[in-house]
């Protein structure tokens, strides 16, 4: 793994240098910059595997393994911003803690702005460069998320003392192959030509028996060992290559027969293996069934106890649900009472503030003084009215007495008539 990652990291470091210096110039980097994030994500995943993130992060938080392009922002990749941001914050917190800086693991319901701000501040403290707004990380995917994680994983590897070794390439031994030249091989056409030339030469010159006898005598004088050496030396040059025509039906027929024979032989071997495998599987199934029956008989009392415990658990769950329903109702009543209590407290505070304030008392005193003055004025007016009324009554009484005297004086004068 180390040798493989060494080659990958060499290219990834070069790419990250261009990523850091030219993040804002994405359009000027060429058409391949769109897919650069996929390569960076694969490098990041390899580095996380070097730090054994499966055991320390995935198993601890019960999370599924990351895909090769998990943090890539692309229309061709499925995205889940909430899940990706939570995964990003958890991995970043773990990497920061590996660098020797205490950092609490964020929770799902924490404030995203505070989480991103804390991560970026820790990255700056570790010497990383951050020249983009924190809002770029809230989506949980994209080149900025991959950049931050890569910076943190590089710092974690450095703090762990991990170094990249040079790649070790396996040594491949190349065997020397004897390459024969095409001129050394005789084709069928050349052999036929030579045979026709020999026949024509024999027809023209005839068969010389004396020459044949002398040749036989010369051959008989040759040593057998030398003859064999000569045969071995000349044998590669006597190789005849027959060029076959693929369109010939006889060749296809021979190939069909050969394939049929191969299939039959392979079928016989496979049948034997399959029959043996079937017997082994049947024996294993019998053993499993017998073992299962034995376990059922041995664990029957435990199963009954488990069923009783399960029934009790169901009863307890029902009681818990009933109790939780009562708790919910009481919680609602408590909320209403708390709301009323808050209103009463607010009214008491308002009354207390008004009682401690002296302005209303001053206003009351001024109102009382004003009322006293108005009452005095009313008493004076009432006295004037009573005096006027008394004078009117006296005037009316005097008029009545005068009228009565006038009447008495007139009565004696009227009696003689």
C-alpha positions as MATLAB code, in Angstrom:
seq = 'XXXXXXXXXXXXXXXXXXXXXXXXXXXXXXXXXXXXXXXXXXXXXXXXXXXXXXXXXXXXXXXXXXXXXXXXXXXXXXXXXXXXXXXXXXXXXXXXXXXXXXXXXXXXXXXXXXXXXXXXXXXXXXXXXXXXXXXXXXXXXXXXXXXXXXXXXXXXXXXXXXXXXXXXXXXXXXXXXXXXXXXXXXXXXXXXXXXXXXXXXXXXXXXXXXXXXXXXXXXXXXXXXXXXXXXXXXXXXXXXXXXXXXXXXXXXXXXXXXXXXXXXXXXXXXXXXXXXXXXXXXXXXXXXXXXXXXXXXXXXXXXXXXXXXXXXXXXXXXXXXXXXXXXXXXXXXXXXXXXXXXXXXXXXXXXXXXXXXXXXXXXXXXXXXXXXXXXXXXXXXXXXXXXXXXXXXXXXXXXXXXXXXXXXXXXXXXXXX';
ca = [
       0.000    0.000    0.000;
       2.856    2.354    0.875;
       4.588    1.918   -2.463;
       1.308    2.444   -4.325;
       0.370    5.543   -2.342;
       3.827    6.991   -2.884;
       3.238    7.224   -6.620;
      -0.282    8.548   -6.120;
       0.788   11.179   -3.604;
       3.568   12.473   -5.869;
       0.999   13.453   -8.475;
      -1.534   14.613   -5.900;
       0.962   17.004   -4.288;
       1.678   18.594   -7.650;
      -2.037   18.911   -8.281;
      -2.654   20.395   -4.868;
       0.047   23.008   -5.446;
      -1.847   24.192   -8.511;
      -5.091   23.815   -6.530;
      -3.824   26.139   -3.783;
      -2.327   28.786   -6.032;
      -4.956   28.830   -8.767;
      -8.254   28.000   -7.121;
      -9.822   31.191   -8.455;
      -8.527   30.531  -11.985;
     -10.424   27.325  -12.617;
     -11.462   28.280  -16.117;
      -7.875   28.932  -17.206;
      -6.589   25.497  -16.122;
      -8.098   23.646  -19.057;
     -10.989   21.225  -19.551;
      -9.409   18.589  -17.270;
      -9.842   20.782  -14.178;
     -13.488   19.698  -13.941;
     -12.394   16.151  -13.142;
      -9.478   17.116  -10.904;
     -11.696   16.968   -7.831;
     -12.393   13.269   -8.476;
      -8.667   12.479   -8.440;
      -8.106   14.532   -5.286;
     -10.944   12.747   -3.526;
      -9.445    9.349   -4.385;
      -6.064   10.461   -3.007;
      -7.764   11.727    0.168;
      -9.525    8.402    0.665;
      -6.225    6.522    0.299;
      -4.594    8.754    2.925;
      -7.498    8.211    5.313;
      -7.082    4.465    4.876;
      -3.415    4.821    5.813;
      -4.554    6.423    9.103;
      -7.041    3.531    9.610;
     -10.113    5.745    9.611;
     -12.406    2.695    9.264;
     -11.700    1.641   12.831;
     -11.360    5.047   14.488;
     -14.219    6.870   12.745;
     -16.588    4.533   10.917;
     -16.823    1.802   13.577;
     -16.934    4.326   16.427;
     -19.814    6.339   14.958;
     -21.486    3.390   13.167;
     -21.096    4.978    9.720;
     -20.934    3.309    6.332;
     -17.601    3.447    4.428;
     -17.073    6.423    2.149;
     -17.344    6.004   -1.587;
     -14.516    7.005   -3.916;
     -16.175   10.340   -4.810;
     -18.145   11.020   -1.610;
     -17.238   14.714   -1.150;
     -17.283   15.542   -4.887;
     -19.845   18.123   -5.954;
     -21.094   17.027   -9.362;
     -24.476   16.495  -11.039;
     -23.379   12.929  -11.782;
     -22.890   12.101   -8.066;
     -25.732   11.747   -5.563;
     -25.528   14.301   -2.741;
     -26.986   14.607    0.767;
     -25.830   17.957    2.217;
     -26.792   17.208    5.823;
     -25.119   13.813    5.933;
     -22.043   15.019    4.017;
     -21.563   18.019    6.322;
     -21.851   15.812    9.417;
     -19.313   13.356    7.951;
     -16.979   16.233    7.054;
     -17.149   17.706   10.568;
     -16.574   14.307   12.238;
     -13.532   13.455   10.055;
     -12.101   16.974   10.476;
     -12.471   16.774   14.276;
     -10.733   13.370   14.307;
      -7.852   14.649   12.158;
      -7.425   17.744   14.357;
      -7.264   15.528   17.448;
      -4.612   13.382   15.693;
      -2.533   16.541   15.263;
      -2.393   16.869   19.063;
      -4.986   19.631   19.458;
      -8.087   18.958   21.599;
     -11.273   19.229   19.577;
     -14.744   17.978   20.554;
     -16.612   15.846   18.059;
     -19.480   17.916   16.566;
     -23.033   16.667   16.894;
     -25.746   16.585   14.255;
     -27.739   19.457   15.820;
     -24.814   21.840   16.415;
     -24.665   25.229   14.738;
     -22.995   24.736   11.307;
     -21.495   28.240   11.330;
     -19.797   27.663   14.692;
     -18.524   24.224   13.598;
     -17.031   25.565   10.351;
     -15.468   28.525   12.153;
     -13.814   26.248   14.740;
     -12.438   23.897   12.051;
     -10.979   26.764    9.990;
      -9.424   28.374   13.068;
      -7.744   25.069   13.969;
      -6.505   24.696   10.380;
      -4.993   28.191   10.493;
      -3.380   27.353   13.845;
      -1.776   24.282   12.249;
      -0.296   26.415    9.468;
      -2.857   25.843    6.737;
      -3.894   28.563    4.297;
      -7.559   29.523    4.068;
      -8.465   32.106    1.421;
     -12.159   31.354    0.891;
     -15.313   32.216    2.876;
     -16.548   29.692    5.502;
     -19.908   29.419    3.747;
     -18.227   27.267    1.052;
     -17.998   24.391    3.569;
     -21.654   24.393    4.714;
     -22.765   22.348    1.706;
     -20.628   19.410    2.856;
     -19.161   18.802   -0.619;
     -17.032   20.522   -3.216;
     -13.394   21.361   -3.829;
     -13.070   23.477   -0.664;
     -14.228   20.573    1.535;
     -11.733   18.233   -0.140;
      -9.005   20.876    0.199;
      -9.576   21.343    3.957;
      -9.645   17.593    4.620;
      -6.513   17.034    2.551;
      -4.667   19.756    4.478;
      -5.737   18.213    7.788;
      -4.805   14.665    6.755;
      -1.371   15.875    5.619;
      -0.854   17.510    9.028;
      -2.027   14.306   10.767;
       0.374   12.134    8.746;
       3.203   14.535    9.536;
       2.407   14.486   13.266;
       2.334   10.676   13.203;
       5.798   10.612   11.634;
       4.583    8.993    8.431;
       6.852    9.439    5.413;
       6.339    8.438    1.811;
       8.924    5.952    0.532;
      10.019    5.631   -3.040;
       7.931    3.149   -5.003;
       9.408   -0.361   -5.226;
       8.798   -1.820   -8.665;
       8.854   -5.634   -8.954;
      11.770   -7.012  -10.930;
      10.711   -8.933  -14.033;
      13.195  -11.377  -15.544;
      13.036  -11.344  -19.301;
      13.813  -14.741  -20.747;
      15.814  -14.870  -23.947;
      13.647  -16.185  -26.678;
      15.154  -17.830  -29.682;
      13.846  -15.850  -32.575;
      14.281  -17.657  -35.796;
      14.458  -15.755  -38.967;
      11.807  -16.261  -41.566;
      14.454  -17.151  -44.112;
      15.460  -20.226  -42.089;
      11.977  -21.689  -42.303;
      10.897  -23.458  -45.401;
       7.473  -22.874  -46.690;
       5.422  -25.468  -48.405;
       5.692  -23.713  -51.739;
       9.518  -23.765  -51.612;
       9.531  -27.481  -50.745;
       7.249  -28.224  -53.709;
       9.479  -26.192  -56.008;
      12.588  -28.022  -54.843;
      10.843  -31.393  -55.271;
       9.802  -30.526  -58.838;
      13.344  -29.389  -59.653;
      14.793  -32.680  -58.307;
      12.318  -34.704  -60.355;
      13.156  -32.794  -63.513;
      16.869  -33.273  -62.869;
      16.425  -37.009  -62.389;
      14.345  -37.309  -65.562;
      16.948  -35.468  -67.602;
      20.126  -37.062  -66.263;
      18.748  -40.449  -65.218;
      19.778  -42.442  -62.195;
      23.490  -42.977  -61.799;
      23.977  -46.227  -59.819;
      27.726  -45.782  -59.455;
      27.278  -42.357  -57.955;
      24.654  -43.753  -55.587;
      27.016  -46.497  -54.463;
      29.794  -44.028  -53.820;
      27.403  -41.846  -51.779;
      26.333  -44.877  -49.740;
      29.926  -45.784  -49.058;
      30.680  -42.193  -48.005;
      27.709  -42.118  -45.645;
      28.664  -45.376  -44.041;
      32.063  -43.936  -43.147;
      30.494  -41.053  -41.068;
      30.491  -41.412  -37.268;
      27.049  -41.792  -35.669;
      27.729  -39.137  -32.988;
      28.787  -36.611  -35.601;
      25.727  -37.526  -37.639;
      23.412  -36.871  -34.664;
      25.099  -33.527  -33.966;
      24.646  -32.569  -37.586;
      20.982  -33.602  -37.454;
      20.394  -31.483  -34.310;
      22.082  -28.512  -35.963;
      20.129  -28.722  -39.193;
      16.783  -29.768  -37.637;
      15.521  -26.185  -36.871;
      16.159  -25.220  -40.489;
      14.098  -28.165  -41.745;
      10.956  -26.848  -40.086;
       8.068  -26.640  -42.551;
       5.357  -24.054  -41.964;
       2.022  -24.777  -43.615;
      -0.143  -21.741  -44.001;
      -3.714  -22.710  -43.249;
      -6.728  -21.092  -44.799;
      -9.281  -20.039  -42.170;
     -12.073  -20.262  -44.698;
     -11.600  -23.990  -45.219;
     -14.546  -25.940  -43.735;
     -12.322  -28.909  -42.925;
     -10.305  -26.800  -40.484;
     -13.478  -25.613  -38.777;
     -14.714  -29.179  -38.564;
     -11.451  -30.331  -36.976;
     -11.658  -27.460  -34.514;
     -15.217  -28.409  -33.607;
     -14.158  -32.010  -32.954;
     -11.248  -30.820  -30.820;
     -13.477  -28.490  -28.793;
     -16.048  -31.250  -28.360;
     -13.407  -33.621  -27.045;
     -12.128  -30.933  -24.682;
     -15.641  -30.249  -23.443;
     -16.303  -33.931  -22.868;
     -13.089  -34.396  -20.891;
     -13.721  -31.236  -18.861;
     -17.312  -32.346  -18.280;
     -16.201  -35.697  -16.907;
     -13.782  -34.018  -14.516;
     -16.385  -31.419  -13.513;
     -19.020  -34.114  -12.945;
     -16.735  -35.944  -10.585;
     -15.986  -32.738   -8.658;
     -19.645  -31.738   -8.573;
     -20.762  -35.151   -7.338;
     -18.158  -35.037   -4.627;
     -19.205  -31.510   -3.716;
     -22.859  -32.590   -3.581;
     -22.007  -35.436   -1.234;
     -20.005  -33.099    0.987;
     -22.820  -30.553    1.066;
     -25.434  -33.213    1.873;
     -23.272  -34.568    4.692;
     -22.731  -31.049    6.019;
     -26.464  -30.329    5.875;
     -27.202  -33.525    7.783;
     -24.654  -32.563   10.420;
     -26.125  -29.057   10.652;
     -29.686  -30.389   11.000;
     -28.669  -32.901   13.666;
     -26.715  -30.217   15.504;
     -29.696  -27.884   15.267;
     -32.001  -30.509   16.745;
     -29.530  -31.147   19.555;
     -29.265  -27.428   20.296;
     -33.037  -27.053   20.280;
     -33.410  -29.862   22.813;
     -30.616  -28.500   24.985;
     -31.772  -24.884   24.858;
     -35.501  -25.468   25.119;
     -35.716  -24.190   28.721;
     -33.667  -21.126   27.792;
     -35.996  -20.449   24.874;
     -39.021  -20.672   27.168;
     -37.369  -18.282   29.616;
     -36.572  -15.946   26.741;
     -40.209  -16.019   25.610;
     -41.385  -15.236   29.146;
     -38.891  -12.386   29.368;
     -40.080  -11.125   25.985;
     -43.707  -11.182   27.207;
     -42.723   -9.274   30.344;
     -40.820   -6.796   28.223;
     -43.916   -6.212   26.086;
     -45.988   -5.585   29.229;
     -43.386   -3.169   30.536;
     -43.372   -1.397   27.173;
     -47.161   -1.022   27.316;
     -46.943    0.388   30.844;
     -44.189    2.708   29.721;
     -46.281    3.939   26.809;
     -49.221    4.584   29.136;
     -46.970    6.371   31.620;
     -45.353    8.362   28.841;
     -48.829    9.421   27.672;
     -49.636   10.645   31.195;
     -46.293   12.418   31.349;
     -47.047   14.138   28.053;
     -50.423   15.381   29.342;
     -48.875   16.585   32.589;
     -46.105   18.266   30.659;
     -48.701   20.161   28.642;
     -50.533   21.221   31.824;
     -47.234   22.256   33.371;
     -46.467   24.361   30.302;
     -49.869   26.113   30.596;
     -49.358   26.752   34.318;
     -45.849   28.030   33.654;
     -47.236   30.397   31.027;
     -49.889   31.720   33.435;
     -47.234   32.077   36.143;
     -45.095   34.099   33.785;
     -48.045   36.393   33.073;
     -48.717   36.859   36.822;
     -45.034   37.563   37.439;
     -45.043   40.112   34.662;
     -48.127   41.838   36.118;
     -46.582   41.828   39.602;
     -43.400   43.331   38.234;
     -45.391   46.058   36.498;
     -47.354   46.813   39.673;
     -44.206   46.763   41.790;
     -42.483   49.162   39.421;
     -45.529   51.445   39.478;
     -45.700   51.303   43.315;
     -42.043   52.154   43.716;
     -42.448   55.084   41.362;
     -43.448   58.401   43.164;
     -44.911   60.125   40.121;
     -48.405   58.606   40.526;
     -48.528   59.697   44.203;
     -47.650   63.247   43.235;
     -50.361   63.176   40.598;
     -52.866   61.894   43.192;
     -51.924   64.687   45.617;
     -52.300   67.288   42.913;
     -55.688   65.814   41.994;
     -56.801   65.924   45.668;
     -55.716   69.547   46.001;
     -57.583   70.402   42.830;
     -60.669   68.584   44.145;
     -60.504   70.528   47.435;
     -60.341   73.808   45.556;
     -63.271   72.811   43.396;
     -65.230   71.741   46.508;
     -64.592   75.131   48.143;
     -65.770   76.886   45.016;
     -68.850   74.675   44.960;
     -69.552   75.490   48.655;
     -69.334   79.226   47.883;
     -71.623   78.843   44.906;
     -74.043   76.743   46.957;
     -74.069   79.496   49.701;
     -74.782   82.167   47.115;
     -77.571   80.062   45.653;
     -79.084   79.381   49.093;
     -78.909   83.103   49.976;
     -80.583   84.030   46.707;
     -83.234   81.390   47.258;
     -83.823   82.630   50.822;
     -84.225   86.184   49.588;
     -86.690   85.019   46.988;
     -88.708   83.143   49.602;
     -88.740   86.165   51.916;
     -89.786   88.416   49.072;
     -92.553   86.022   48.175;
     -93.648   85.809   51.823;
     -93.781   89.601   52.134;
     -95.877   89.784   49.005;
     -98.272   87.199   50.372;
     -98.668   89.048   53.705;
     -99.269   92.299   51.879;
    -101.879   90.686   49.742;
    -103.598   89.239   52.811;
    -103.714   92.650   54.531;
    -105.155   94.182   51.447;
    -107.868   91.555   51.393;
    -108.871   92.174   55.013;
    -109.182   95.852   54.439;
    -111.531   95.363   51.534;
    -113.902   92.971   53.277;
    -115.611   95.565   55.724;
    -116.352   97.835   52.870;
    -118.217   95.161   50.955;
    -120.461   93.898   53.814;
    -123.252   96.605   53.688;
    -123.920   95.818   50.091;
];
